[in-house]
Coordinates of C-alpha atoms and ligand atoms in Angstrom, one line a residue:
M13 CA -3.1 2.2 -28.8
D14 CA -2.3 -0.3 -31.5
L15 CA -4.5 0.4 -34.5
K16 CA -3.0 -2.4 -36.7
F17 CA -4.9 -5.6 -37.4
S18 CA -3.6 -8.9 -36.1
A19 CA -1.8 -11.4 -38.4
H20 CA -5.0 -13.5 -38.3
V21 CA -7.2 -10.6 -39.6
E22 CA -4.6 -9.9 -42.3
D23 CA -4.8 -13.6 -43.4
F24 CA -8.5 -13.3 -43.5
R25 CA -8.2 -10.2 -45.7
R26 CA -6.0 -12.1 -48.2
E27 CA -8.6 -14.9 -48.3
V28 CA -11.5 -12.5 -48.9
R29 CA -9.5 -10.5 -51.5
H30 CA -8.5 -13.7 -53.4
W31 CA -12.2 -14.9 -53.4
F32 CA -13.4 -11.6 -54.8
E33 CA -10.7 -11.6 -57.5
T34 CA -11.2 -15.2 -58.6
Q35 CA -14.7 -16.3 -57.7
F36 CA -17.1 -13.3 -57.8
P37 CA -18.9 -12.8 -61.2
K38 CA -16.5 -10.4 -63.1
D39 CA -19.2 -9.1 -65.5
I40 CA -21.2 -7.7 -62.5
I41 CA -18.1 -5.9 -61.2
E42 CA -17.4 -4.4 -64.7
K43 CA -21.0 -3.3 -65.1
Y44 CA -21.1 -1.7 -61.6
K45 CA -17.8 0.0 -62.0
A46 CA -18.9 1.5 -65.4
G47 CA -21.9 3.0 -63.7
Q48 CA -24.4 0.9 -65.7
P49 CA -27.7 0.2 -64.0
L50 CA -28.0 -3.3 -62.6
A51 CA -31.1 -5.3 -63.6
T52 CA -33.0 -7.3 -60.9
A53 CA -31.3 -10.5 -62.2
D54 CA -27.8 -8.9 -61.7
V55 CA -28.7 -7.8 -58.2
R56 CA -29.9 -11.3 -57.3
R57 CA -26.9 -13.0 -58.9
S58 CA -24.5 -10.7 -57.1
E59 CA -26.1 -11.2 -53.7
M60 CA -26.6 -15.0 -54.3
A61 CA -22.9 -15.3 -55.1
L62 CA -22.1 -13.8 -51.6
G63 CA -25.0 -15.9 -50.1
A64 CA -23.7 -19.2 -51.5
K65 CA -20.3 -18.5 -49.8
G66 CA -22.1 -17.7 -46.5
W67 CA -20.9 -14.0 -46.7
L68 CA -24.1 -12.1 -47.5
A69 CA -25.3 -11.8 -43.9
S70 CA -21.8 -10.8 -42.9
A71 CA -22.7 -9.2 -39.6
W72 CA -25.1 -11.9 -38.4
P73 CA -24.3 -14.0 -35.4
K74 CA -23.6 -17.8 -36.0
E75 CA -26.8 -18.9 -34.3
H76 CA -28.8 -17.2 -37.1
G77 CA -26.7 -18.5 -39.9
G78 CA -24.2 -15.7 -40.2
P79 CA -20.4 -16.2 -40.3
G80 CA -20.0 -15.0 -36.7
W81 CA -17.1 -12.8 -37.6
S82 CA -15.3 -10.5 -35.2
I83 CA -15.8 -6.7 -35.6
E84 CA -12.4 -6.5 -37.3
E85 CA -13.2 -9.3 -39.7
Q86 CA -16.6 -7.6 -40.6
Y87 CA -14.7 -4.4 -41.1
V88 CA -12.0 -5.9 -43.3
F89 CA -14.7 -7.8 -45.3
D90 CA -16.6 -4.5 -46.1
E91 CA -13.3 -2.8 -47.0
E92 CA -12.4 -5.6 -49.4
L93 CA -15.9 -5.7 -50.9
E94 CA -15.7 -2.0 -51.8
R95 CA -12.1 -2.4 -53.0
A96 CA -13.1 -5.2 -55.4
G97 CA -15.9 -3.1 -56.9
V98 CA -18.6 -5.5 -55.8
P99 CA -22.0 -3.8 -55.9
T100 CA -23.1 -2.6 -52.4
V101 CA -25.4 -5.2 -50.8
T102 CA -29.0 -4.1 -50.8
P103 CA -29.3 -3.4 -47.1
M104 CA -33.1 -3.8 -46.6
G105 CA -32.9 -7.5 -46.1
V106 CA -29.6 -8.4 -44.4
V107 CA -28.9 -5.2 -42.6
Y108 CA -32.4 -3.8 -41.8
V109 CA -35.1 -6.4 -41.4
G110 CA -32.9 -9.5 -40.7
P111 CA -31.9 -8.4 -37.2
V112 CA -35.6 -7.4 -36.5
I113 CA -36.8 -10.9 -37.5
Y114 CA -34.2 -12.8 -35.5
T115 CA -34.6 -10.5 -32.5
F116 CA -38.4 -10.1 -32.3
G117 CA -39.8 -12.7 -34.8
S118 CA -41.4 -16.0 -33.9
E119 CA -39.5 -19.3 -34.6
A120 CA -41.8 -19.9 -37.6
Q121 CA -41.0 -16.4 -39.0
K122 CA -37.3 -17.0 -38.6
Q123 CA -37.6 -20.3 -40.5
R124 CA -39.7 -18.7 -43.1
W125 CA -37.8 -15.5 -43.9
L126 CA -34.2 -15.7 -42.7
P127 CA -32.9 -18.4 -45.2
G128 CA -34.0 -16.3 -48.2
I129 CA -32.4 -13.1 -46.8
R130 CA -29.2 -15.0 -45.9
D131 CA -28.7 -16.6 -49.3
G132 CA -29.8 -13.5 -51.3
S133 CA -32.6 -15.2 -53.2
N134 CA -35.2 -12.8 -51.7
G135 CA -35.0 -9.0 -52.0
W136 CA -36.7 -6.7 -49.5
A137 CA -37.9 -3.1 -49.5
Q138 CA -38.6 -0.7 -46.6
G139 CA -42.1 0.8 -46.4
Y140 CA -41.8 3.5 -43.8
S141 CA -42.2 6.9 -45.5
E142 CA -45.6 8.3 -46.8
P143 CA -46.4 11.5 -48.7
G144 CA -47.5 13.0 -45.3
A145 CA -45.1 11.2 -43.0
G146 CA -41.3 11.5 -43.3
S147 CA -39.6 13.3 -40.5
D148 CA -42.7 13.0 -38.5
L149 CA -43.0 9.3 -39.2
A150 CA -45.3 8.5 -36.3
S151 CA -48.1 10.4 -38.0
L152 CA -48.3 7.8 -40.7
E153 CA -51.8 7.0 -42.1
F154 CA -51.2 3.6 -43.8
S155 CA -53.8 1.3 -42.3
A156 CA -53.9 -2.4 -41.5
E157 CA -57.3 -3.7 -40.3
L158 CA -57.4 -7.1 -38.7
K159 CA -60.4 -9.3 -39.2
D160 CA -60.6 -13.1 -38.7
G161 CA -56.8 -13.5 -38.8
T162 CA -56.3 -11.4 -41.9
Y163 CA -55.0 -7.9 -42.2
T164 CA -56.3 -5.6 -45.0
L165 CA -53.7 -3.1 -46.0
N166 CA -54.5 0.3 -47.5
G167 CA -52.3 3.3 -48.1
H168 CA -49.5 4.9 -50.0
K169 CA -45.8 4.4 -49.3
I170 CA -43.2 6.6 -51.1
W171 CA -39.5 6.9 -51.7
T172 CA -39.3 3.1 -51.4
S173 CA -35.8 2.2 -52.6
A174 CA -35.3 -0.8 -54.8
A175 CA -39.0 -1.9 -54.6
Q176 CA -38.7 -2.9 -58.2
H177 CA -36.2 -5.6 -57.2
A178 CA -38.0 -6.7 -54.1
D179 CA -40.0 -9.9 -53.3
W180 CA -41.1 -8.6 -49.9
I181 CA -41.7 -5.3 -48.2
F182 CA -41.7 -4.6 -44.5
L183 CA -44.2 -1.9 -43.5
L184 CA -45.1 0.4 -40.7
A185 CA -48.9 0.4 -40.5
R186 CA -51.5 1.9 -38.2
T187 CA -53.5 -0.8 -36.5
S188 CA -55.1 1.4 -33.9
R189 CA -56.0 5.1 -33.5
R190 CA -56.9 4.9 -29.8
E191 CA -53.6 5.5 -28.1
K192 CA -50.8 8.0 -28.6
K193 CA -49.7 7.8 -32.2
Q194 CA -46.5 5.8 -31.7
E195 CA -48.4 3.1 -29.9
G196 CA -50.9 2.3 -32.6
I197 CA -48.3 1.2 -35.1
S198 CA -47.4 -2.4 -36.1
F199 CA -44.6 -3.9 -38.2
I200 CA -46.0 -6.1 -41.0
C201 CA -44.4 -7.9 -43.9
C202 CA -46.1 -8.2 -47.3
P203 CA -45.2 -10.1 -50.5
M204 CA -44.6 -7.6 -53.4
G205 CA -46.7 -9.9 -55.7
A206 CA -49.8 -9.6 -53.5
P207 CA -53.0 -8.6 -55.5
G208 CA -53.8 -4.9 -55.0
L209 CA -50.2 -3.8 -54.6
T210 CA -48.8 -1.5 -57.3
V211 CA -45.2 -0.2 -57.7
K212 CA -44.8 3.1 -59.6
P213 CA -41.2 4.2 -60.4
I214 CA -39.8 7.6 -59.4
V215 CA -37.0 8.6 -61.7
T216 CA -34.7 11.1 -60.0
I217 CA -32.9 14.1 -61.5
D218 CA -29.8 12.0 -62.3
G219 CA -31.9 9.8 -64.5
A220 CA -31.6 6.8 -62.1
H221 CA -34.5 4.6 -61.1
V222 CA -34.0 3.6 -57.4
L223 CA -37.1 5.2 -55.8
N224 CA -40.7 4.1 -56.1
E225 CA -44.2 4.7 -54.8
V226 CA -45.9 1.6 -53.6
L227 CA -49.7 1.7 -53.5
F228 CA -51.9 -0.7 -51.5
D229 CA -55.6 -1.2 -52.4
N230 CA -57.2 -3.8 -50.0
V231 CA -54.1 -6.0 -50.0
K232 CA -54.6 -9.1 -47.7
V233 CA -51.9 -10.7 -45.6
P234 CA -52.3 -13.2 -42.8
E235 CA -51.9 -12.0 -39.2
D236 CA -48.8 -14.2 -39.0
N237 CA -47.0 -11.6 -41.2
R238 CA -46.9 -9.2 -38.3
I239 CA -43.6 -9.3 -36.5
G240 CA -43.8 -9.1 -32.7
E241 CA -46.7 -7.6 -30.8
E242 CA -49.5 -5.5 -32.4
G243 CA -48.9 -1.9 -31.5
K244 CA -45.2 -2.4 -30.8
G245 CA -44.0 -1.7 -34.4
W246 CA -42.6 1.7 -33.4
T247 CA -40.1 0.0 -31.0
Y248 CA -39.0 -2.4 -33.7
S249 CA -38.7 0.4 -36.3
Q250 CA -36.4 2.4 -34.1
Y251 CA -34.3 -0.7 -33.4
L252 CA -34.0 -1.2 -37.2
L253 CA -33.0 2.4 -37.7
G254 CA -30.0 2.0 -35.4
F255 CA -28.6 -0.7 -37.7
E256 CA -29.5 1.4 -40.8
R257 CA -27.8 4.5 -39.7
T258 CA -24.7 2.7 -38.5
S259 CA -24.5 1.0 -41.9
Y260 CA -24.0 4.3 -43.7
A261 CA -20.4 4.5 -42.4
R262 CA -18.9 2.6 -45.3
I263 CA -15.3 3.3 -44.2
G264 CA -13.8 1.0 -46.9
G265 CA -15.5 3.0 -49.7
K266 CA -14.5 6.3 -48.2
R267 CA -10.9 5.2 -47.9
A268 CA -10.9 3.9 -51.5
M269 CA -12.3 7.3 -52.7
L270 CA -9.7 9.2 -50.7
R271 CA -6.9 7.2 -52.3
Y272 CA -8.5 7.9 -55.6
V273 CA -8.7 11.7 -55.0
R274 CA -5.1 11.8 -53.8
A275 CA -4.0 9.9 -57.0
L276 CA -5.9 12.3 -59.2
A277 CA -4.6 15.4 -57.4
T278 CA -1.0 14.1 -57.5
A279 CA -1.0 13.5 -61.2
G280 CA -0.1 16.6 -63.2
S281 CA -3.0 18.1 -65.2
P282 CA -2.7 17.5 -69.0
G283 CA -0.8 20.3 -70.7
T284 CA 0.3 22.4 -67.8
N285 CA 1.5 19.6 -65.4
E286 CA 0.2 21.6 -62.5
R287 CA -0.6 19.4 -59.5
L288 CA -3.6 20.1 -57.3
I289 CA -1.9 18.6 -54.3
D290 CA 0.6 21.4 -54.3
D291 CA -2.3 23.9 -53.6
P292 CA -2.1 24.2 -49.8
G293 CA -5.9 24.9 -49.6
F294 CA -6.7 21.6 -51.4
A295 CA -4.1 19.6 -49.5
M296 CA -5.6 20.9 -46.2
R297 CA -9.1 19.9 -47.2
L298 CA -7.9 16.5 -48.2
A299 CA -6.1 16.0 -44.9
E300 CA -9.2 17.2 -43.0
A301 CA -11.3 14.6 -44.8
E302 CA -8.8 11.8 -44.0
I303 CA -8.9 12.8 -40.4
A304 CA -12.7 12.9 -40.4
V305 CA -12.7 9.3 -41.7
D306 CA -10.4 8.2 -38.9
G307 CA -12.8 9.8 -36.4
L308 CA -15.8 8.1 -38.0
E309 CA -14.0 4.8 -37.9
M310 CA -13.4 5.0 -34.2
T311 CA -17.0 5.9 -33.6
V312 CA -18.2 3.0 -35.6
F313 CA -15.9 0.6 -33.8
R314 CA -17.3 1.9 -30.5
I315 CA -20.9 1.2 -31.6
L316 CA -20.1 -2.2 -33.1
S317 CA -18.3 -3.2 -29.9
A318 CA -21.5 -2.4 -28.0
V319 CA -23.5 -4.5 -30.5
A320 CA -21.0 -7.4 -30.2
A321 CA -21.5 -7.3 -26.4
G322 CA -25.2 -7.8 -26.9
G323 CA -26.3 -4.2 -27.1
T324 CA -27.9 -2.2 -29.9
P325 CA -26.5 0.7 -31.9
G326 CA -29.0 2.9 -30.1
D327 CA -29.2 6.7 -30.5
A328 CA -25.4 7.0 -31.0
A329 CA -26.1 5.7 -34.5
S330 CA -27.5 9.3 -35.2
T331 CA -23.9 10.5 -34.7
V332 CA -22.6 8.0 -37.3
K333 CA -25.4 9.1 -39.7
I334 CA -24.3 12.7 -39.6
L335 CA -20.6 12.1 -39.7
A336 CA -20.9 9.5 -42.5
T337 CA -23.0 11.9 -44.6
E338 CA -20.8 14.9 -44.1
T339 CA -17.5 13.1 -44.8
H340 CA -19.0 11.4 -47.8
Q341 CA -20.1 14.8 -49.2
Q342 CA -16.7 16.3 -48.3
I343 CA -14.8 13.5 -50.2
T344 CA -17.0 13.6 -53.3
E345 CA -16.6 17.4 -53.5
L346 CA -12.8 16.9 -53.3
F347 CA -13.2 14.4 -56.1
L348 CA -15.0 16.8 -58.4
D349 CA -12.3 19.4 -57.8
A350 CA -9.5 16.9 -58.4
A351 CA -11.1 15.4 -61.6
G352 CA -11.6 18.9 -63.0
P353 CA -13.3 19.4 -66.4
H354 CA -12.7 15.8 -67.3
V355 CA -15.0 14.5 -64.6
G356 CA -17.3 11.7 -65.7
H357 CA -15.2 10.7 -68.8
R358 CA -13.3 7.5 -68.8
G359 CA -9.9 8.2 -70.3
P360 CA -6.2 8.6 -69.7
S361 CA -6.5 12.2 -68.8
S362 CA -8.8 11.7 -65.8
G363 CA -9.3 8.0 -65.1
T364 CA -12.8 8.8 -63.8
T365 CA -16.1 7.1 -64.7
P366 CA -19.7 8.2 -64.8
R367 CA -20.3 6.2 -61.6
D368 CA -18.0 8.6 -59.7
V369 CA -20.2 11.5 -60.7
A370 CA -23.3 9.6 -59.7
T371 CA -21.7 8.9 -56.3
Y372 CA -21.4 12.7 -55.8
F373 CA -25.1 13.3 -56.6
A374 CA -26.3 10.3 -54.6
G375 CA -24.3 11.7 -51.6
R376 CA -26.6 14.8 -51.6
A377 CA -29.5 12.5 -50.8
Q378 CA -27.8 11.0 -47.8
S379 CA -28.7 14.1 -45.8
I380 CA -32.3 13.1 -46.3
Y381 CA -32.7 9.3 -46.2
G382 CA -32.6 7.3 -42.9
G383 CA -34.1 10.4 -41.2
T384 CA -32.7 13.9 -42.2
N385 CA -29.6 15.3 -40.6
E386 CA -31.7 18.0 -38.8
I387 CA -33.8 15.2 -37.2
Q388 CA -30.6 13.3 -36.1
K389 CA -29.4 16.5 -34.4
T390 CA -32.6 16.7 -32.4
I391 CA -32.2 13.0 -31.4
I392 CA -28.7 13.6 -30.3
A393 CA -29.7 16.7 -28.3
R394 CA -32.6 15.0 -26.6
K395 CA -31.6 11.4 -26.1
V396 CA -27.7 11.4 -26.2
L397 CA -27.0 14.8 -24.5
G398 CA -30.3 14.8 -22.5
L399 CA -31.0 18.5 -23.3
Ligands
FAD412 C1 -32.6 8.5 -51.9 C2 -33.7 8.3 -50.8 C3 -34.0 7.0 -50.5 C4 -35.1 6.7 -49.6 N1 -35.4 5.4 -49.4 C5 -36.5 5.2 -48.5 C6 -36.9 3.8 -48.3 O1 -36.4 2.9 -48.9 N2 -38.0 3.6 -47.5 C7 -38.6 4.7 -46.9 O2 -39.5 4.4 -46.1 N3 -38.2 5.9 -47.0 C8 -37.1 6.2 -47.9 N4 -36.8 7.5 -48.1 C9 -37.5 8.6 -47.5 C10 -36.8 9.4 -46.3 O3 -36.7 8.6 -45.2 C11 -37.6 10.7 -46.1 O4 -37.4 11.5 -47.3 C12 -37.0 11.5 -44.9 O5 -37.3 10.8 -43.7 C13 -37.5 12.9 -44.9 O6 -38.9 12.9 -45.0 P1 -39.7 13.9 -46.0 O7 -39.1 13.6 -47.4 O8 -41.1 13.7 -45.9 O9 -39.2 15.4 -45.6 P2 -39.9 16.3 -44.5 O10 -40.2 15.5 -43.3 O11 -41.1 17.0 -45.2 O12 -38.8 17.3 -44.3 C14 -38.5 18.5 -45.1 C15 -37.4 19.3 -44.5 O13 -37.9 19.9 -43.3 C16 -37.0 19.5 -42.2 N5 -37.7 19.2 -41.0 C17 -38.8 18.5 -40.9 N6 -39.2 18.4 -39.6 C18 -38.3 19.1 -38.8 C19 -38.1 19.3 -37.4 N7 -38.9 18.9 -36.5 N8 -37.0 20.0 -37.1 C20 -36.1 20.5 -38.0 N9 -36.2 20.3 -39.3 C21 -37.3 19.6 -39.8 C22 -36.3 18.2 -42.7 O14 -35.0 18.1 -42.1 C23 -36.2 18.5 -44.2 O15 -35.0 19.3 -44.5 C24 -35.7 7.8 -49.0 C25 -35.4 9.1 -49.3 C26 -34.4 9.4 -50.2 C27 -34.0 10.8 -50.6

């Protein structure tokens, strides 16, 4: 098996790297690398820079305005984006709802929403979870009542990432209570500026504001804002989760972090000059993490090949979700060991930054979002292994 990329893909890598180094806003990269919070204007500017180049919706097919890249090109692009220190693209628009709109939406909906997602001018948020519905998502209570072509939305969404930066939110809403609970759910889009909609920040233990509560009090949206058929929202939501869970792989970021850990462990510690890499236990853990990333990479390539052939990530995406989470946590733990007492301080003795520490803490939450790892194991047992 030849695991090297072709000369064409390596040329493509050079082109992407050059563009990031010369054309992408430098101040945003510096702010992001320093671990400073990005304002909505920074997020928009960052994503619109990619959008203007036609590179924001990097995995979309050409027919929907994407670059139509091969799997290898998409992979190399992601790797270079991480390498350059460009902020991670907010996935709710391009990665999550975009494919749902171009697969299940009407022509009018495609015309209305895809351009703003593709060029980065519109941010989106994901309204799935509720205070009483997380792992058991199908028991959600958020209601959408249809009368004379208008839905009235009432309910409480929670843990809504990046809602403060969003222009739109896609929601799972109960439109009927007659059938089994999955069948009474519809997939509806709502502008964040709609009267009756309130965003309340949730600040997490690390001091960051990513999460929010979103409250709906008689919010009105036209029936046209429902994607696909009424009562089929569950099917669309699971299709979306396949893309979401596969997107957690972020191989480029993991490889960059591994290189970083190896460099820290190979440098002698100040004063004693002892090298952590000479500790056989540490060296073995580092090698195990590197091998785990190789395994994850192969799994992702398999899933992306299925998508390129017209399939969907399907339930195998649950495997990626678990592997991606566990390797991410493995690597960030190695990082903390390698950085030692200087962790989080920028300086010649460690070379680390506060964002590295934030990455460690954020990695804990990955076991929870996108459906907890326990729930992914149940999906694999039931749907992949047929147990
Ligand atoms: C950082 C972060 C960002 C998020 N962003 C979003 C977002 O943008 N939009 C959104 O809609 N949601 C978001 N979420 C919410 C996330 O999807 C839910 O937190 C998650 O699905 C778990 O639901 P819960 O919090 O209600 O926990 P619960 O469902 O109450 O689970 C609590 C614990 O019980 C376990 N458990 C529950 N049921 C079972 C079972 N049947 N078998 C075995 N174990 C079980 C779970 O694994 C978990 O450990 C985010 C969460 C986090 C942490």
